[in-house]
Amino acid sequence: MPFQEKLRHSPPPVEVAGRRIKRYHVTADPAGIEPGVEKAAYAFLPGLLPEPDGTPPATFVVLHRGGDSGAYLNAYSWVWDNVLHCRVAVAGQPALGCPDRDPTHFMLLDRPLIGCVWELPPLLHERDSWVRHMLAPESPGPENPGATGLPGLDAYINDTLPDGTTGDHRS
């Protein structure tokens, strides 16, 4: 079967366990991810988040509904000011150790995997967004009259990839 991009949707951000969460949903289904899978994934999410370390509490997640019984939740959290912490949960995928094919039965993935080809496109955008808004915000001046030069967690949280396909990953 030839490779095909999947659909990517960016639901509004949420707050979970004191962290601001940007969200990306990936699926081949134009109807989106089933509500039960989404609910189960976000109920499992707090266990994927790191302890606070002084870095602004920001995370982005990729919730991916596979073409088979699998569902995947990748949580990428900013720590140490400029490092991504990654933890992944999986459901319904016996090949990854799941006890059944239930896409709502999430468990922590104990393998050092960070994402598949459909889950990785947000990484470049999120890296650039973190640098742009948190590490090197625009300096005030005649060319940037509204810039404060201060990090902008709100600006970072609101800077997401637009809905599209997983192949559309440029900021």
Short mmCIF file of N, CA, C and O in Angstrom, two decimals, residues 14 16 24 41 54 62 77 80 84 98-99 103 107 110 122 130-131 133-134 137-138 143 148 162 165 167 170:
data_model
loop_
_atom_site.label_atom_id
_atom_site.label_comp_id
_atom_site.label_asym_id
_atom_site.label_seq_id
_atom_site.Cartn_x
_atom_site.Cartn_y
_atom_site.Cartn_z
N VAL A 14 -5.73 23.28 26.13
CA VAL A 14 -6.38 22.98 27.41
C VAL A 14 -5.33 23.09 28.50
O VAL A 14 -4.13 23.18 28.23
N VAL A 16 -3.95 21.01 31.83
CA VAL A 16 -3.97 19.71 32.50
C VAL A 16 -2.85 19.71 33.54
O VAL A 16 -1.70 20.00 33.20
N TYR A 24 -2.60 18.49 18.93
CA TYR A 24 -2.68 18.09 17.52
C TYR A 24 -3.32 16.70 17.48
O TYR A 24 -2.92 15.81 18.22
N ALA A 41 -7.67 9.30 26.23
CA ALA A 41 -6.29 9.80 26.07
C ALA A 41 -6.04 10.96 27.04
O ALA A 41 -5.02 10.98 27.74
N GLY A 54 10.54 24.95 36.89
CA GLY A 54 10.79 26.37 36.71
C GLY A 54 10.63 26.84 35.28
O GLY A 54 10.53 28.03 35.02
N VAL A 62 0.42 15.05 20.60
CA VAL A 62 -0.07 14.53 19.34
C VAL A 62 -0.87 13.28 19.69
O VAL A 62 -0.32 12.32 20.22
N SER A 77 6.90 17.87 26.49
CA SER A 77 6.85 18.96 27.46
C SER A 77 8.19 19.68 27.50
O SER A 77 9.25 19.05 27.49
N TRP A 80 13.87 22.31 31.48
CA TRP A 80 15.22 22.88 31.46
C TRP A 80 15.31 24.08 30.52
O TRP A 80 16.33 24.31 29.88
N LEU A 84 13.07 19.19 25.23
CA LEU A 84 11.79 18.48 25.17
C LEU A 84 11.86 17.18 25.94
O LEU A 84 12.74 16.35 25.72
N CYS A 98 0.28 -3.79 24.37
CA CYS A 98 -1.08 -3.58 24.88
C CYS A 98 -1.76 -4.93 25.11
O CYS A 98 -1.61 -5.84 24.29
N PRO A 99 -2.51 -5.05 26.18
CA PRO A 99 -3.14 -6.33 26.49
C PRO A 99 -4.36 -6.65 25.61
O PRO A 99 -4.85 -7.78 25.65
N PRO A 103 -8.94 0.79 21.76
CA PRO A 103 -8.23 2.05 21.57
C PRO A 103 -8.46 3.07 22.68
O PRO A 103 -7.93 4.18 22.61
N MET A 107 -1.94 2.78 27.99
CA MET A 107 -0.87 2.38 28.92
C MET A 107 0.40 3.12 28.53
O MET A 107 0.56 3.55 27.38
N ASP A 110 6.80 1.68 27.17
CA ASP A 110 8.08 1.54 27.85
C ASP A 110 9.24 1.36 26.87
O ASP A 110 10.30 0.86 27.24
N PRO A 122 4.62 18.15 13.76
CA PRO A 122 4.56 19.33 14.64
C PRO A 122 5.89 19.65 15.34
O PRO A 122 6.07 20.78 15.82
N TRP A 130 8.79 27.80 20.09
CA TRP A 130 9.38 27.98 21.42
C TRP A 130 10.51 29.01 21.36
O TRP A 130 10.62 29.90 22.20
N VAL A 131 11.36 28.90 20.35
CA VAL A 131 12.45 29.86 20.20
C VAL A 131 11.88 31.25 19.97
O VAL A 131 12.28 32.22 20.63
N HIS A 133 8.91 32.63 20.62
CA HIS A 133 8.11 33.26 21.67
C HIS A 133 8.72 33.20 23.07
O HIS A 133 8.39 34.05 23.90
N MET A 134 9.57 32.21 23.33
CA MET A 134 10.06 32.04 24.70
C MET A 134 11.56 32.32 24.85
O MET A 134 11.98 32.81 25.90
N PRO A 137 12.20 36.35 22.04
CA PRO A 137 11.06 37.18 21.62
C PRO A 137 11.56 38.45 20.95
O PRO A 137 12.66 38.93 21.24
N GLU A 138 10.74 38.97 20.05
CA GLU A 138 11.12 40.18 19.33
C GLU A 138 11.41 41.32 20.29
O GLU A 138 10.71 41.53 21.27
N GLU A 143 10.70 48.97 14.22
CA GLU A 143 10.15 47.94 13.33
C GLU A 143 9.20 47.00 14.05
O GLU A 143 8.44 46.27 13.43
N THR A 148 7.57 43.48 23.33
CA THR A 148 8.01 43.80 24.70
C THR A 148 9.39 43.26 25.01
O THR A 148 10.01 43.68 25.97
N PRO A 162 -1.92 25.17 11.52
CA PRO A 162 -3.34 25.15 11.16
C PRO A 162 -3.77 23.73 10.77
O PRO A 162 -2.93 22.87 10.48
N THR A 165 -2.98 18.60 6.49
CA THR A 165 -2.50 17.22 6.47
C THR A 165 -1.17 17.16 7.19
O THR A 165 -0.53 18.19 7.45
N GLY A 167 1.47 16.33 6.01
CA GLY A 167 2.50 16.82 5.09
C GLY A 167 2.63 18.33 5.09
O GLY A 167 3.62 18.88 4.63
N ARG A 170 4.82 23.43 7.74
CA ARG A 170 5.61 24.65 7.84
C ARG A 170 4.83 25.70 8.59
O ARG A 170 3.62 25.82 8.44
#
